[in-house]
Amino acid sequence: MALTDSEKSLLAKIPTGLFIDGKWRDSSDGRTLEVEDPSTAETLVSVADATVADGVAALDAAVAAQAGWAATPPRERGEILRNAFEAITARAEEFALLMTLEMGKPLAEARGEVTYGAEFFRWFSEEAVRISGRWSTAPNGATRLVTMKQPVGPTLMITPWNFPLAMGTRKIGPALAAGCTMVVKPAKQTPLSMLALVDLLTGCGVPAGVVNVITTSRTGEVIEPIIRDPRLRKLTFTGSTPVGRKLVEQSAEQLLRVSMELGGNAPFLVFEDADVDKAVDGAMLAKMRNIGEACTAANRFLVHESVVEEFSTKFAARMAGMTVGRGTGEGVTVGPLIDATAQASVAALVDDATAKGATVVCGGTTVGDRGYFYAPTLLTGVSADARLMSEEIFGPVAPIATFATEAEAIARANDTEYGLVAYVFTKDLSRTLRVSEALEFGMVGINQGIVSNPAAPFGGVKHSGFGREGGFEGIEEYLEVKYVGIAP
Ligand code: NAP
């Protein structure tokens, strides 16, 4: 499908260079990388492809701007963030369309991400003026203990393609509020939202050098020297666990402060006392939000054997009723997967599950002959050794297995190296508390299929990483505590 005139004029407005020290520039070797529309596999636009030298130049700019930004009054930093919240909100339709074009999600979901992403700027504009320390007297009375919080310093931010705007604002908001400067590297599939965002931030008063953005296809080569540079103080990464692990190893050299938001394998537990209709509503959100391409996506549905038939029948009817197509299309609720690799990987996981005895209730196939579509799929009777019970699916596939007792449900839910989020459906308050305490996850959603909220601490345990984004905790990731002892 050819781009419409309004899509073309939006794309023509988006800067495509590297943004370093307040200026747009080409890559130092003139190379570019193509950004594709995953619904057609056609090139939307090309952006600058940064070299190692460009990466270092971006860090130079962040280092040079650090002292000035840290000294900028908190109210001023907060006002800039507030202005940015207002500006994104005013241009919500443009950001939504841009995200749909480069990432594929349906427009309604892209609008939801714009709201969610902008809220991090509003939240952290309010937090910028609440950074404080404490005063106390040492127990022996000999000295006074004063603590203050100061910005960590220049930060490298690496973001994934699945939430091109919100994964950026969730890091940039608290870093700006805390007084840190940064180099941001968005995913190569979806750089446009970040380029539009940094342009907007500049218009809202962010000084030159405070936020620098580099896009590159030579990712490992460009990023490693930045991580090993002694001037960098912090790395914050959202992406897959294998890449996160590699970056933690690299960051050991300079003993960087590190935050890792990594992969997930969320269990979705439906107990025998659950409101099944509510559980199906929750399942649709937990599974199908973002085409299943979310770290928080329900990966394993564990349903009590007494309600599995009702739950599966109702869930399958809702899945089969979804409309697959280009995200801009009228009534489309399922867009394409991000690329051919993702499509092949989802298909392979489904084939593996069916080879091991699972039944395909709906879906189970790719859709169309161009773009990377996969049909909403529901599998029942999935055996514990099917790969998709232990691996992140990252697509619109819901595998259902059963359990008989609460202890079995908890044991199976925890039987994963991941620990980002778990969902629980029950009407029993005591069970809610027992199960929430027993689940080894950073977040638990009770009778709800979505946990993301700018006012809540988002993050995982085990191989899902460490650190929290959002909430009161989010800004702490960008602050160091300094203690000063004062003799009276
Ligand atoms: P990915 O392959 O790990 O890529 C994430 C980012 O890391 C991209 O910007 C990528 O750049 C960059 N990267 C890749 N190799 C690198 C290297 N050697 N050195 C430095 N940077 C490198 O993950 P993805 O497929 O884009 O994203 C999906 C994953 O993110 C899933 O596992 C999902 O669960 C996770 N995720 C987690 C959260 C959370 O909050 N916990 C949120 C969203 C997504 P290029 O694009 O240039 O390769």
Coordinates of C-alpha atoms and ligand atoms in Angstrom, one line a residue:
M1 CA 0.0 0.0 0.0
A2 CA 1.4 3.4 -1.0
L3 CA 1.9 6.0 1.7
T4 CA -0.9 8.6 1.9
D5 CA -0.2 12.3 1.4
S6 CA -0.6 13.0 5.1
E7 CA 1.8 10.1 5.9
K8 CA 4.3 11.5 3.4
S9 CA 4.1 15.0 4.8
L10 CA 4.5 13.8 8.3
L11 CA 7.6 11.8 7.4
A12 CA 9.0 14.8 5.5
K13 CA 8.9 16.8 8.7
I14 CA 10.9 14.4 10.9
P15 CA 14.6 15.1 11.2
T16 CA 16.8 12.2 10.0
G17 CA 20.2 13.2 11.3
L18 CA 22.2 12.6 14.4
F19 CA 21.4 15.1 17.2
I20 CA 24.6 16.1 18.9
D21 CA 25.3 19.2 21.0
G22 CA 22.1 20.8 19.9
K23 CA 22.8 20.4 16.1
W24 CA 21.6 18.0 13.5
R25 CA 24.3 16.4 11.5
D26 CA 25.0 13.5 9.1
S27 CA 27.0 10.5 10.1
S28 CA 30.7 11.2 9.8
D29 CA 31.1 8.6 7.0
G30 CA 27.8 9.7 5.3
R31 CA 26.1 6.3 5.6
T32 CA 22.4 6.0 6.3
L33 CA 20.1 3.2 7.4
E34 CA 16.7 2.5 6.1
V35 CA 13.6 2.5 8.3
E36 CA 10.9 0.0 7.1
D37 CA 7.1 -0.1 7.3
P38 CA 6.5 -3.6 8.8
S39 CA 3.1 -3.8 7.3
T40 CA 4.5 -3.5 3.7
A41 CA 8.3 -4.2 4.1
E42 CA 8.8 -1.0 2.1
T43 CA 11.3 1.7 3.1
L44 CA 9.7 4.7 4.8
V45 CA 12.8 6.9 5.1
S46 CA 16.5 6.7 5.7
V47 CA 18.3 8.1 8.8
A48 CA 21.9 8.8 9.7
D49 CA 24.0 5.7 10.5
A50 CA 26.4 6.8 13.3
T51 CA 30.0 5.8 13.4
V52 CA 32.2 5.1 16.5
A53 CA 33.4 8.7 16.2
D54 CA 29.9 10.1 16.2
G55 CA 29.1 8.1 19.3
V56 CA 32.1 9.6 21.1
A57 CA 31.1 13.1 19.9
A58 CA 27.7 12.5 21.5
L59 CA 29.3 11.6 24.8
D60 CA 31.6 14.6 24.5
A61 CA 28.5 16.8 24.3
A62 CA 26.8 15.2 27.2
V63 CA 29.9 15.5 29.4
A64 CA 30.4 19.1 28.5
A65 CA 26.7 19.9 29.3
Q66 CA 26.6 18.0 32.6
A67 CA 27.7 20.7 35.1
G68 CA 25.4 23.4 33.6
W69 CA 22.4 21.1 33.6
A70 CA 23.0 19.9 37.1
A71 CA 23.2 23.5 38.2
T72 CA 19.9 24.5 36.5
P73 CA 17.3 25.1 39.1
P74 CA 15.0 22.1 39.7
R75 CA 12.0 24.2 39.0
E76 CA 13.4 25.2 35.6
R77 CA 14.1 21.5 34.8
G78 CA 10.6 20.6 35.9
E79 CA 9.0 23.4 33.8
I80 CA 10.9 22.2 30.7
L81 CA 9.5 18.7 31.3
R82 CA 6.0 20.1 31.8
N83 CA 6.3 22.0 28.6
A84 CA 7.3 18.8 26.8
F85 CA 4.3 17.0 28.3
E86 CA 2.0 19.7 26.9
A87 CA 3.8 19.7 23.5
I88 CA 3.6 16.0 23.0
T89 CA -0.1 16.0 24.1
A90 CA -0.8 18.8 21.5
R91 CA 0.9 16.8 18.8
A92 CA -0.4 13.4 19.9
E93 CA -1.9 12.5 16.5
E94 CA 1.5 13.0 14.8
F95 CA 3.4 10.9 17.3
A96 CA 0.8 8.2 17.1
L97 CA 0.9 8.0 13.3
L98 CA 4.6 8.1 13.3
M99 CA 4.8 5.1 15.7
T100 CA 2.2 3.2 13.7
L101 CA 4.2 3.7 10.6
E102 CA 7.6 2.6 11.9
M103 CA 6.5 0.0 14.4
G104 CA 3.1 -1.3 13.1
K105 CA 0.9 -1.1 16.2
P106 CA -2.8 -0.1 15.5
L107 CA -3.4 3.7 15.7
A108 CA -5.6 3.4 18.8
E109 CA -2.7 1.7 20.7
A110 CA -0.2 4.2 19.4
R111 CA -2.4 6.9 20.8
G112 CA -2.4 5.1 24.1
E113 CA 1.4 4.9 24.1
V114 CA 1.6 8.7 23.4
T115 CA -0.6 9.4 26.5
Y116 CA 1.4 6.9 28.6
G117 CA 4.8 8.2 27.3
A118 CA 3.9 11.8 27.8
E119 CA 2.8 11.1 31.4
F120 CA 6.4 10.3 32.4
F121 CA 7.3 13.9 31.6
R122 CA 4.4 15.2 33.7
W123 CA 5.2 12.9 36.6
F124 CA 8.9 13.7 36.6
S125 CA 8.2 17.4 36.1
E126 CA 6.5 17.1 39.5
E127 CA 9.4 15.1 41.0
A128 CA 12.1 17.4 39.9
V129 CA 11.4 19.8 42.8
R130 CA 11.1 17.0 45.4
I131 CA 14.7 15.8 45.5
S132 CA 15.8 16.0 49.1
G133 CA 18.2 14.7 51.7
R134 CA 18.1 14.2 55.5
W135 CA 19.6 15.5 58.6
S136 CA 20.3 13.5 61.8
T137 CA 22.5 13.3 64.8
A138 CA 24.9 10.3 65.0
P139 CA 23.9 7.9 67.8
N140 CA 26.9 8.9 69.9
G141 CA 26.1 12.6 69.5
A142 CA 29.6 13.3 68.1
T143 CA 28.6 14.5 64.7
R144 CA 25.7 15.5 62.5
L145 CA 24.9 13.4 59.4
V146 CA 23.7 15.3 56.4
T147 CA 22.8 13.6 53.1
M148 CA 22.2 15.2 49.8
K149 CA 21.2 13.7 46.4
Q150 CA 23.1 14.7 43.3
P151 CA 22.7 13.7 39.6
V152 CA 24.6 10.6 38.7
G153 CA 26.0 12.3 35.6
P154 CA 26.2 11.5 31.9
T155 CA 24.0 8.6 31.1
L156 CA 23.7 6.2 28.1
M157 CA 20.2 5.1 27.3
I158 CA 19.4 2.2 24.9
T159 CA 15.8 1.6 24.0
P160 CA 13.9 -1.2 22.1
W161 CA 11.6 -0.9 19.2
N162 CA 8.3 -2.2 20.8
F163 CA 7.4 1.1 22.6
P164 CA 9.4 3.6 20.6
L165 CA 8.2 6.7 22.5
A166 CA 7.4 5.5 26.1
M167 CA 10.6 3.5 26.6
G168 CA 12.5 6.8 25.9
T169 CA 10.4 9.1 28.0
R170 CA 10.5 6.7 30.9
K171 CA 14.3 7.2 31.0
I172 CA 14.6 10.8 29.7
G173 CA 12.0 12.2 32.1
P174 CA 13.7 11.1 35.4
A175 CA 17.2 11.8 34.0
L176 CA 16.3 15.4 33.1
A177 CA 14.5 15.9 36.4
A178 CA 17.5 14.6 38.3
G179 CA 19.9 16.8 36.4
C180 CA 21.7 14.2 34.2
T181 CA 22.7 14.7 30.6
M182 CA 22.4 11.8 28.1
V183 CA 23.2 10.0 24.9
V184 CA 20.1 8.1 23.7
K185 CA 20.3 5.3 21.2
P186 CA 16.9 4.1 19.9
A187 CA 16.4 0.7 18.2
K188 CA 17.3 0.8 14.5
Q189 CA 13.8 -0.4 13.4
T190 CA 12.1 2.6 15.1
P191 CA 14.3 5.7 15.4
L192 CA 11.7 8.2 14.1
S193 CA 9.7 8.7 17.3
M194 CA 12.9 9.4 19.2
L195 CA 14.1 11.9 16.6
A196 CA 10.8 13.7 16.6
L197 CA 10.9 13.7 20.5
V198 CA 14.4 15.3 20.7
D199 CA 13.3 17.9 18.2
L200 CA 10.3 18.7 20.4
L201 CA 12.5 18.7 23.6
T202 CA 14.8 21.3 22.0
G203 CA 11.8 23.5 21.2
C204 CA 10.7 23.2 24.9
G205 CA 14.0 24.6 26.2
V206 CA 16.4 21.6 26.7
P207 CA 19.8 23.2 26.2
A208 CA 22.4 22.0 23.7
G209 CA 24.3 18.8 24.7
V210 CA 21.8 17.7 27.4
V211 CA 20.0 15.2 25.2
N212 CA 21.9 13.7 22.3
V213 CA 20.5 11.1 20.0
I214 CA 22.4 8.7 17.8
T215 CA 20.9 6.2 15.4
T216 CA 23.1 3.4 14.0
S217 CA 23.1 0.0 12.4
R218 CA 26.6 -0.6 13.8
T219 CA 25.3 -0.9 17.3
G220 CA 27.8 -3.1 19.2
E221 CA 30.7 -1.3 17.6
V222 CA 29.4 2.2 18.4
I223 CA 28.1 1.5 21.8
E224 CA 30.9 -0.4 23.5
P225 CA 33.4 2.4 23.4
I226 CA 30.8 4.7 25.1
I227 CA 30.2 2.2 27.8
R228 CA 34.0 1.7 28.4
D229 CA 34.6 5.5 28.5
P230 CA 35.5 6.6 32.0
R231 CA 33.4 9.8 31.6
L232 CA 30.1 7.9 31.4
R233 CA 28.5 7.4 34.8
K234 CA 25.4 5.3 34.1
L235 CA 23.9 2.9 31.6
T236 CA 20.2 2.3 31.4
F237 CA 19.0 -0.4 29.0
T238 CA 15.6 -1.8 27.9
G239 CA 15.8 -4.8 25.7
S240 CA 16.4 -8.5 25.6
T241 CA 18.1 -10.4 28.4
P242 CA 21.0 -11.7 26.3
V243 CA 22.0 -8.2 25.1
G244 CA 21.5 -6.8 28.7
R245 CA 23.8 -9.5 30.1
K246 CA 26.5 -8.5 27.6
L247 CA 26.2 -4.8 28.4
V248 CA 26.4 -5.5 32.2
E249 CA 29.7 -7.3 31.5
Q250 CA 31.0 -4.3 29.5
S251 CA 29.8 -1.9 32.2
A252 CA 31.8 -3.7 34.8
E253 CA 35.0 -2.1 33.6
Q254 CA 34.0 1.4 34.7
L255 CA 31.8 0.0 37.5
L256 CA 28.9 2.0 36.0
R257 CA 25.5 2.5 37.7
V258 CA 23.3 0.2 35.7
S259 CA 19.5 -0.3 35.3
M260 CA 18.3 -3.2 33.2
E261 CA 14.7 -3.6 32.0
L262 CA 14.9 -7.0 30.3
G263 CA 12.7 -9.8 28.9
G264 CA 9.7 -11.4 30.6
N265 CA 7.7 -14.6 30.6
A266 CA 4.6 -13.5 32.4
P267 CA 2.3 -16.2 33.9
F268 CA -1.4 -15.4 33.8
L269 CA -3.2 -17.3 36.6
V270 CA -7.0 -17.9 36.6
F271 CA -8.2 -19.5 39.8
E272 CA -11.4 -21.4 40.2
D273 CA -13.1 -18.5 42.0
A274 CA -12.2 -15.9 39.4
D275 CA -14.8 -13.9 37.5
V276 CA -14.1 -15.6 34.1
D277 CA -15.5 -12.7 32.0
K278 CA -13.2 -10.3 33.8
A279 CA -10.3 -12.8 33.3
V280 CA -11.0 -12.9 29.6
D281 CA -11.0 -9.1 29.4
G282 CA -7.7 -9.1 31.3
A283 CA -6.3 -11.8 29.0
M284 CA -7.0 -9.8 25.9
L285 CA -5.1 -6.8 27.3
A286 CA -2.3 -8.8 28.8
K287 CA -1.8 -10.8 25.6
M288 CA -2.9 -8.6 22.7
R289 CA -1.7 -5.2 23.7
N290 CA 1.0 -4.2 21.3
I291 CA 0.4 -7.3 19.1
G292 CA 1.9 -9.4 22.0
E293 CA 5.2 -7.6 21.5
A294 CA 5.5 -6.4 25.1
C295 CA 7.9 -7.5 27.9
T296 CA 4.8 -7.5 30.1
A297 CA 2.8 -9.7 27.6
A298 CA 1.1 -12.8 29.2
N299 CA 3.3 -15.6 27.9
R300 CA 1.7 -18.6 29.7
F301 CA -2.0 -18.9 30.7
L302 CA -2.3 -21.2 33.7
V303 CA -6.0 -21.9 34.3
H304 CA -7.7 -24.0 37.0
E305 CA -9.0 -27.2 35.4
S306 CA -12.6 -26.5 36.5
V307 CA -12.8 -23.2 34.5
V308 CA -10.5 -23.9 31.6
E309 CA -13.2 -24.8 29.2
E310 CA -15.3 -21.7 29.7
F311 CA -12.2 -19.4 29.8
S312 CA -10.7 -20.9 26.6
T313 CA -13.9 -20.8 24.6
K314 CA -14.6 -17.2 25.5
F315 CA -11.0 -16.1 25.0
A316 CA -10.8 -17.9 21.6
A317 CA -14.0 -16.1 20.4
R318 CA -12.4 -12.8 21.3
M319 CA -9.1 -13.6 19.6
A320 CA -10.8 -14.9 16.5
G321 CA -12.9 -11.7 16.3
M322 CA -9.8 -9.4 16.0
T323 CA -9.0 -7.6 12.7
V324 CA -5.5 -8.0 11.3
G325 CA -4.1 -5.3 9.1
R326 CA -2.0 -2.2 8.6
G327 CA -2.2 -0.2 11.9
T328 CA -3.7 2.8 10.1
G329 CA -6.7 0.8 8.8
E330 CA -10.2 1.3 10.0
G331 CA -11.1 -1.2 12.8
V332 CA -7.7 -2.9 12.8
T333 CA -6.8 -4.3 16.2
V334 CA -3.7 -6.4 15.3
G335 CA -0.8 -4.9 13.3
P336 CA 2.2 -6.7 11.8
L337 CA 5.1 -8.0 13.8
I338 CA 8.2 -5.9 13.6
D339 CA 10.2 -7.9 11.0
A340 CA 10.6 -11.1 9.1
T341 CA 12.8 -12.6 11.9
A342 CA 10.1 -12.0 14.5
Q343 CA 7.4 -13.5 12.3
A344 CA 9.5 -16.6 11.6
S345 CA 10.3 -16.9 15.3
V346 CA 6.6 -16.8 16.4
A347 CA 5.7 -19.4 13.7
A348 CA 8.5 -21.7 14.9
L349 CA 7.3 -21.5 18.5
V350 CA 3.7 -22.4 17.4
D351 CA 5.0 -25.3 15.2
D352 CA 7.0 -26.6 18.1
A353 CA 4.0 -26.5 20.5
T354 CA 1.7 -28.3 18.1
A355 CA 4.4 -30.9 17.4
K356 CA 4.4 -31.5 21.2
G357 CA 0.6 -32.1 21.3
A358 CA -1.0 -28.6 21.5
T359 CA -4.3 -28.0 19.8
V360 CA -4.7 -24.8 17.6
V361 CA -8.1 -23.4 18.6
C362 CA -7.7 -20.3 16.3
G363 CA -5.0 -18.8 14.2
G364 CA -1.7 -20.6 13.9
T365 CA -0.7 -19.1 10.5
T366 CA 0.9 -16.1 9.0
V367 CA -1.5 -13.6 7.3
G368 CA -1.1 -12.0 3.8
D369 CA 1.7 -12.1 1.4
R370 CA 3.5 -8.9 2.3
G371 CA 4.4 -7.4 5.7
Y372 CA 4.9 -9.5 8.8
F373 CA 1.4 -10.4 10.0
Y374 CA 0.6 -13.4 12.2
A375 CA -3.0 -14.3 13.2
P376 CA -4.2 -14.1 16.8
T377 CA -3.6 -17.7 18.0
L378 CA -4.9 -19.7 20.9
L379 CA -3.4 -23.0 21.8
T380 CA -4.8 -25.5 24.4
G381 CA -3.3 -28.6 25.9
V382 CA 0.1 -27.1 25.7
S383 CA 2.7 -29.4 27.3
A384 CA 5.2 -28.0 29.8
D385 CA 8.2 -28.8 27.5
A386 CA 6.8 -26.7 24.6
R387 CA 9.4 -24.0 24.0
L388 CA 6.9 -21.1 24.2
M389 CA 6.2 -22.0 27.9
S390 CA 9.8 -21.1 28.7
E391 CA 10.8 -18.6 26.0
E392 CA 9.4 -15.1 25.3
I393 CA 6.8 -15.4 22.5
F394 CA 6.7 -11.7 21.5
G395 CA 3.7 -12.2 19.3
P396 CA -0.1 -12.8 19.3
V397 CA -0.1 -16.3 20.6
A398 CA -1.8 -17.5 23.8
P399 CA -0.8 -20.9 25.1
I400 CA -3.2 -22.4 27.8
A401 CA -2.3 -25.1 30.3
T402 CA -4.1 -26.2 33.4
F403 CA -3.4 -26.6 37.1
A404 CA -5.2 -28.4 40.0
T405 CA -4.1 -26.7 43.2
E406 CA -2.9 -23.2 44.3
A407 CA 0.5 -24.6 45.2
E408 CA 0.9 -26.1 41.8
A409 CA -0.1 -22.8 40.1
I410 CA 2.5 -20.9 42.1
A411 CA 5.2 -23.4 41.5
R412 CA 4.6 -23.4 37.7
A413 CA 4.3 -19.6 37.6
N414 CA 7.7 -19.3 39.3
D415 CA 9.3 -21.9 37.2
T416 CA 11.1 -19.5 34.9
E417 CA 14.4 -17.6 35.0
Y418 CA 12.4 -14.4 34.2
G419 CA 10.6 -12.3 36.9
L420 CA 9.0 -9.2 35.4
V421 CA 5.2 -9.4 35.9
A422 CA 2.6 -12.0 36.8
Y423 CA -1.2 -11.7 36.5
V424 CA -3.7 -13.2 39.0
F425 CA -7.4 -13.5 38.7
T426 CA -9.3 -14.5 41.9
K427 CA -12.0 -13.0 44.1
D428 CA -10.5 -14.4 47.3
L429 CA -8.7 -11.7 49.3
S430 CA -6.6 -14.2 51.3
R431 CA -5.5 -15.9 48.2
T432 CA -4.6 -12.6 46.6
L433 CA -2.2 -11.9 49.4
R434 CA -0.8 -15.4 49.6
V435 CA -0.2 -15.6 45.9
S436 CA 1.2 -12.1 45.5
E437 CA 3.7 -12.8 48.3
A438 CA 4.7 -16.1 46.8
L439 CA 5.2 -14.9 43.2
E440 CA 8.9 -14.2 42.3
F441 CA 8.1 -11.2 40.1
G442 CA 8.8 -7.5 40.3
M443 CA 5.1 -6.7 39.5
V444 CA 1.8 -8.4 40.1
G445 CA -1.5 -7.4 38.5
I446 CA -4.6 -8.6 40.4
N447 CA -7.8 -8.8 38.3
Q448 CA -6.2 -6.6 35.7
G449 CA -4.3 -7.3 32.6
I450 CA -2.1 -4.2 32.6
V451 CA 0.3 -2.9 35.2
S452 CA 2.2 -0.1 33.5
N453 CA 1.6 3.2 35.1
P454 CA 3.9 6.2 35.3
A455 CA 3.2 6.6 39.0
A456 CA 4.2 3.0 39.7
P457 CA 7.7 1.4 40.0
F458 CA 8.1 -0.7 36.8
G459 CA 10.8 -3.4 36.8
G460 CA 11.7 -7.0 37.3
V461 CA 13.8 -9.5 39.3
K462 CA 15.9 -12.5 38.2
H463 CA 16.7 -12.4 34.5
S464 CA 14.2 -9.6 33.9
G465 CA 16.8 -7.2 35.3
F466 CA 17.1 -4.7 38.1
G467 CA 16.2 -1.1 38.8
R468 CA 12.8 0.6 38.6
E469 CA 11.3 3.1 36.2
G470 CA 8.4 5.4 37.1
G471 CA 6.9 6.1 40.5
F472 CA 8.9 7.7 43.3
E473 CA 11.6 5.1 42.7
G474 CA 12.3 6.1 39.1
I475 CA 14.2 9.3 39.8
E476 CA 16.5 7.5 42.4
E477 CA 18.1 5.6 39.5
Y478 CA 19.6 8.9 38.4
L479 CA 20.7 10.2 41.8
E480 CA 23.7 9.5 44.0
V481 CA 23.5 9.9 47.8
K482 CA 26.3 12.0 49.3
Y483 CA 26.8 12.0 53.0
V484 CA 28.5 14.9 54.8
G485 CA 29.6 14.5 58.4
I486 CA 29.6 17.8 60.3
A487 CA 31.3 18.1 63.7
P488 CA 29.3 20.5 65.9
Ligands
NAP1 P1 17.3 -6.1 21.8 O1 17.7 -6.8 20.5 O2 18.0 -6.4 23.0 O3 17.5 -4.5 21.4 C1 17.3 -3.5 22.4 C2 18.2 -2.4 22.1 O4 19.5 -2.8 22.3 C3 18.2 -1.8 20.7 O5 18.3 -0.4 20.7 C4 19.4 -2.5 20.1 O6 19.9 -1.8 19.0 C5 20.3 -2.5 21.2 N1 21.4 -3.5 21.1 C6 21.4 -4.7 20.4 N2 22.6 -5.2 20.5 C7 23.4 -4.4 21.2 C8 24.8 -4.4 21.5 N3 25.6 -5.4 21.3 N4 25.3 -3.3 22.2 C9 24.5 -2.3 22.5 N5 23.2 -2.2 22.2 C10 22.7 -3.3 21.5 O7 15.8 -6.2 22.1 P2 14.5 -5.9 21.1 O8 14.3 -7.1 20.3 O9 14.7 -4.6 20.4 O10 13.4 -5.7 22.2 C11 12.6 -6.7 22.7 C12 13.1 -7.1 24.1 O11 13.0 -6.0 24.9 C13 12.3 -8.2 24.7 O12 13.1 -9.1 25.3 C14 11.4 -7.4 25.7 O13 10.9 -8.2 26.7 C15 12.4 -6.4 26.1 N6 11.7 -5.2 26.7 C16 11.7 -5.1 28.1 C17 11.1 -4.0 28.7 C18 11.1 -3.9 30.2 O14 10.8 -2.8 30.6 N7 11.5 -4.9 31.0 C19 10.3 -3.2 27.9 C20 10.3 -3.3 26.6 C21 11.0 -4.4 26.0 P3 19.6 -2.2 17.5 O15 18.2 -1.9 17.2 O16 20.5 -1.3 16.7 O17 20.0 -3.7 17.4

